[in-house]
Amino acid sequence: MSDTVSELLRGASTQARVVYALALRETRTRFGQHQLGYLWAMLEPMFWILTFWGLFAIVDRDTPMGMEVIP
């Protein structure tokens, strides 16, 4: 049983390293070729959040289940 658990943990560790390497490669490929690429990786989601927040405010629509957007 101990061998099975250690084998499972070793396999999970290997898979985690593979996923991390793929994510790192994707990030470098997508954003690393430009000087402001990594900054853009942070700014783009913030831009979309602010855009939808503004649209919801203009339309005067409530958030789902009455949740606060900004506490």
Short mmCIF file of N, CA and C in Angstrom, two decimals:
data_model
loop_
_atom_site.label_atom_id
_atom_site.label_comp_id
_atom_site.label_asym_id
_atom_site.label_seq_id
_atom_site.Cartn_x
_atom_site.Cartn_y
_atom_site.Cartn_z
N MET A 1 0.83 -1.19 0.00
CA MET A 1 0.00 0.00 0.00
C MET A 1 0.87 1.26 0.00
N SER A 2 1.94 1.24 0.77
CA SER A 2 2.84 2.38 0.85
C SER A 2 3.47 2.67 -0.50
N ASP A 3 3.79 1.60 -1.23
CA ASP A 3 4.37 1.78 -2.56
C ASP A 3 3.38 2.44 -3.51
N THR A 4 2.12 2.07 -3.39
CA THR A 4 1.08 2.64 -4.24
C THR A 4 0.92 4.13 -3.98
N VAL A 5 0.92 4.52 -2.72
CA VAL A 5 0.76 5.93 -2.37
C VAL A 5 1.96 6.73 -2.83
N SER A 6 3.17 6.22 -2.60
CA SER A 6 4.36 6.95 -3.03
C SER A 6 4.43 7.04 -4.55
N GLU A 7 3.99 6.00 -5.23
CA GLU A 7 3.96 6.02 -6.69
C GLU A 7 2.94 7.04 -7.18
N LEU A 8 1.81 7.11 -6.53
CA LEU A 8 0.78 8.09 -6.88
C LEU A 8 1.28 9.51 -6.67
N LEU A 9 1.95 9.75 -5.55
CA LEU A 9 2.48 11.09 -5.27
C LEU A 9 3.59 11.46 -6.25
N ARG A 10 4.42 10.50 -6.61
CA ARG A 10 5.48 10.76 -7.57
C ARG A 10 4.88 11.10 -8.94
N GLY A 11 3.84 10.38 -9.34
CA GLY A 11 3.17 10.67 -10.61
C GLY A 11 2.49 12.03 -10.60
N ALA A 12 1.85 12.37 -9.48
CA ALA A 12 1.20 13.68 -9.36
C ALA A 12 2.23 14.80 -9.42
N SER A 13 3.37 14.58 -8.79
CA SER A 13 4.44 15.58 -8.82
C SER A 13 4.96 15.77 -10.24
N THR A 14 5.13 14.69 -10.96
CA THR A 14 5.58 14.77 -12.35
C THR A 14 4.57 15.52 -13.20
N GLN A 15 3.31 15.21 -13.04
CA GLN A 15 2.26 15.89 -13.81
C GLN A 15 2.21 17.38 -13.48
N ALA A 16 2.39 17.73 -12.21
CA ALA A 16 2.39 19.14 -11.82
C ALA A 16 3.55 19.88 -12.48
N ARG A 17 4.72 19.25 -12.54
CA ARG A 17 5.86 19.89 -13.19
C ARG A 17 5.62 20.05 -14.69
N VAL A 18 4.97 19.08 -15.31
CA VAL A 18 4.67 19.16 -16.75
C VAL A 18 3.69 20.31 -17.01
N VAL A 19 2.64 20.40 -16.21
CA VAL A 19 1.66 21.48 -16.37
C VAL A 19 2.32 22.84 -16.17
N TYR A 20 3.18 22.95 -15.16
CA TYR A 20 3.90 24.21 -14.90
C TYR A 20 4.78 24.57 -16.10
N ALA A 21 5.51 23.60 -16.64
CA ALA A 21 6.39 23.86 -17.78
C ALA A 21 5.58 24.30 -19.00
N LEU A 22 4.45 23.66 -19.24
CA LEU A 22 3.60 24.05 -20.38
C LEU A 22 3.04 25.46 -20.20
N ALA A 23 2.60 25.79 -18.99
CA ALA A 23 2.07 27.13 -18.72
C ALA A 23 3.16 28.18 -18.89
N LEU A 24 4.36 27.88 -18.40
CA LEU A 24 5.47 28.81 -18.54
C LEU A 24 5.83 29.01 -20.01
N ARG A 25 5.87 27.93 -20.78
CA ARG A 25 6.18 28.04 -22.20
C ARG A 25 5.12 28.85 -22.93
N GLU A 26 3.85 28.61 -22.61
CA GLU A 26 2.76 29.36 -23.24
C GLU A 26 2.85 30.84 -22.91
N THR A 27 3.15 31.14 -21.66
CA THR A 27 3.26 32.54 -21.24
C THR A 27 4.41 33.23 -21.95
N ARG A 28 5.55 32.57 -22.01
CA ARG A 28 6.70 33.16 -22.70
C ARG A 28 6.44 33.33 -24.18
N THR A 29 5.78 32.36 -24.79
CA THR A 29 5.48 32.45 -26.22
C THR A 29 4.50 33.57 -26.51
N ARG A 30 3.49 33.70 -25.67
CA ARG A 30 2.44 34.67 -25.92
C ARG A 30 2.83 36.09 -25.55
N PHE A 31 3.55 36.26 -24.44
CA PHE A 31 3.81 37.61 -23.94
C PHE A 31 5.28 38.00 -23.91
N GLY A 32 6.19 37.06 -24.03
CA GLY A 32 7.61 37.35 -23.85
C GLY A 32 8.31 37.97 -25.03
N GLN A 33 7.67 38.05 -26.17
CA GLN A 33 8.33 38.56 -27.37
C GLN A 33 8.29 40.08 -27.46
N HIS A 34 7.52 40.72 -26.63
CA HIS A 34 7.39 42.17 -26.65
C HIS A 34 7.86 42.74 -25.32
N GLN A 35 8.33 43.97 -25.35
CA GLN A 35 8.83 44.59 -24.12
C GLN A 35 7.74 44.71 -23.06
N LEU A 36 6.55 45.05 -23.47
CA LEU A 36 5.46 45.24 -22.51
C LEU A 36 4.55 44.02 -22.43
N GLY A 37 5.01 42.89 -22.91
CA GLY A 37 4.18 41.69 -22.97
C GLY A 37 3.67 41.23 -21.62
N TYR A 38 4.57 41.14 -20.63
CA TYR A 38 4.15 40.67 -19.31
C TYR A 38 3.25 41.70 -18.62
N LEU A 39 3.52 42.98 -18.87
CA LEU A 39 2.64 44.02 -18.33
C LEU A 39 1.26 43.90 -18.96
N TRP A 40 1.22 43.64 -20.25
CA TRP A 40 -0.06 43.48 -20.94
C TRP A 40 -0.82 42.28 -20.40
N ALA A 41 -0.11 41.24 -20.00
CA ALA A 41 -0.76 40.05 -19.42
C ALA A 41 -1.51 40.41 -18.15
N MET A 42 -1.08 41.43 -17.44
CA MET A 42 -1.77 41.88 -16.24
C MET A 42 -2.84 42.93 -16.56
N LEU A 43 -2.55 43.79 -17.52
CA LEU A 43 -3.47 44.89 -17.82
C LEU A 43 -4.71 44.45 -18.59
N GLU A 44 -4.57 43.48 -19.47
CA GLU A 44 -5.71 43.06 -20.29
C GLU A 44 -6.89 42.55 -19.45
N PRO A 45 -6.69 41.64 -18.50
CA PRO A 45 -7.83 41.21 -17.67
C PRO A 45 -8.42 42.36 -16.85
N MET A 46 -7.55 43.25 -16.37
CA MET A 46 -8.05 44.39 -15.60
C MET A 46 -8.90 45.29 -16.49
N PHE A 47 -8.48 45.47 -17.73
CA PHE A 47 -9.25 46.27 -18.68
C PHE A 47 -10.64 45.67 -18.89
N TRP A 48 -10.71 44.34 -19.09
CA TRP A 48 -12.01 43.68 -19.31
C TRP A 48 -12.90 43.76 -18.08
N ILE A 49 -12.33 43.61 -16.91
CA ILE A 49 -13.12 43.73 -15.68
C ILE A 49 -13.71 45.12 -15.57
N LEU A 50 -12.89 46.14 -15.80
CA LEU A 50 -13.39 47.52 -15.72
C LEU A 50 -14.42 47.80 -16.80
N THR A 51 -14.23 47.24 -17.99
CA THR A 51 -15.20 47.43 -19.06
C THR A 51 -16.57 46.86 -18.69
N PHE A 52 -16.59 45.62 -18.23
CA PHE A 52 -17.87 45.01 -17.86
C PHE A 52 -18.48 45.67 -16.63
N TRP A 53 -17.64 46.07 -15.69
CA TRP A 53 -18.14 46.78 -14.51
C TRP A 53 -18.82 48.08 -14.94
N GLY A 54 -18.17 48.81 -15.87
CA GLY A 54 -18.75 50.05 -16.37
C GLY A 54 -20.05 49.82 -17.13
N LEU A 55 -20.08 48.78 -17.96
CA LEU A 55 -21.31 48.47 -18.70
C LEU A 55 -22.45 48.10 -17.76
N PHE A 56 -22.16 47.31 -16.74
CA PHE A 56 -23.20 46.95 -15.77
C PHE A 56 -23.69 48.19 -15.03
N ALA A 57 -22.79 49.12 -14.75
CA ALA A 57 -23.17 50.35 -14.05
C ALA A 57 -24.05 51.22 -14.95
N ILE A 58 -23.71 51.30 -16.24
CA ILE A 58 -24.49 52.12 -17.17
C ILE A 58 -25.88 51.55 -17.36
N VAL A 59 -25.98 50.24 -17.50
CA VAL A 59 -27.26 49.58 -17.73
C VAL A 59 -28.06 49.49 -16.43
N ASP A 60 -27.40 49.75 -15.32
CA ASP A 60 -28.00 49.70 -13.99
C ASP A 60 -28.51 48.30 -13.67
N ARG A 61 -27.70 47.33 -14.02
CA ARG A 61 -28.04 45.94 -13.75
C ARG A 61 -27.35 45.49 -12.47
N ASP A 62 -28.06 44.74 -11.66
CA ASP A 62 -27.47 44.22 -10.44
C ASP A 62 -26.56 43.05 -10.74
N THR A 63 -25.63 42.83 -9.85
CA THR A 63 -24.75 41.67 -9.99
C THR A 63 -25.50 40.41 -9.61
N PRO A 64 -25.03 39.25 -10.05
CA PRO A 64 -25.71 38.00 -9.71
C PRO A 64 -25.82 37.80 -8.20
N MET A 65 -26.98 37.45 -7.74
CA MET A 65 -27.26 37.16 -6.35
C MET A 65 -26.96 38.32 -5.41
N GLY A 66 -26.94 39.53 -5.94
CA GLY A 66 -26.74 40.71 -5.11
C GLY A 66 -25.35 40.83 -4.52
N MET A 67 -24.37 40.17 -5.12
CA MET A 67 -22.99 40.22 -4.61
C MET A 67 -22.39 41.59 -4.87
N GLU A 68 -21.50 42.02 -3.99
CA GLU A 68 -20.80 43.28 -4.18
C GLU A 68 -19.67 43.07 -5.18
N VAL A 69 -19.53 43.98 -6.15
CA VAL A 69 -18.44 43.89 -7.10
C VAL A 69 -17.15 44.34 -6.42
N ILE A 70 -17.22 45.48 -5.77
CA ILE A 70 -16.08 45.99 -5.00
C ILE A 70 -16.57 46.18 -3.58
N PRO A 71 -16.07 45.36 -2.65
CA PRO A 71 -16.56 45.46 -1.27
C PRO A 71 -16.18 46.75 -0.60
#
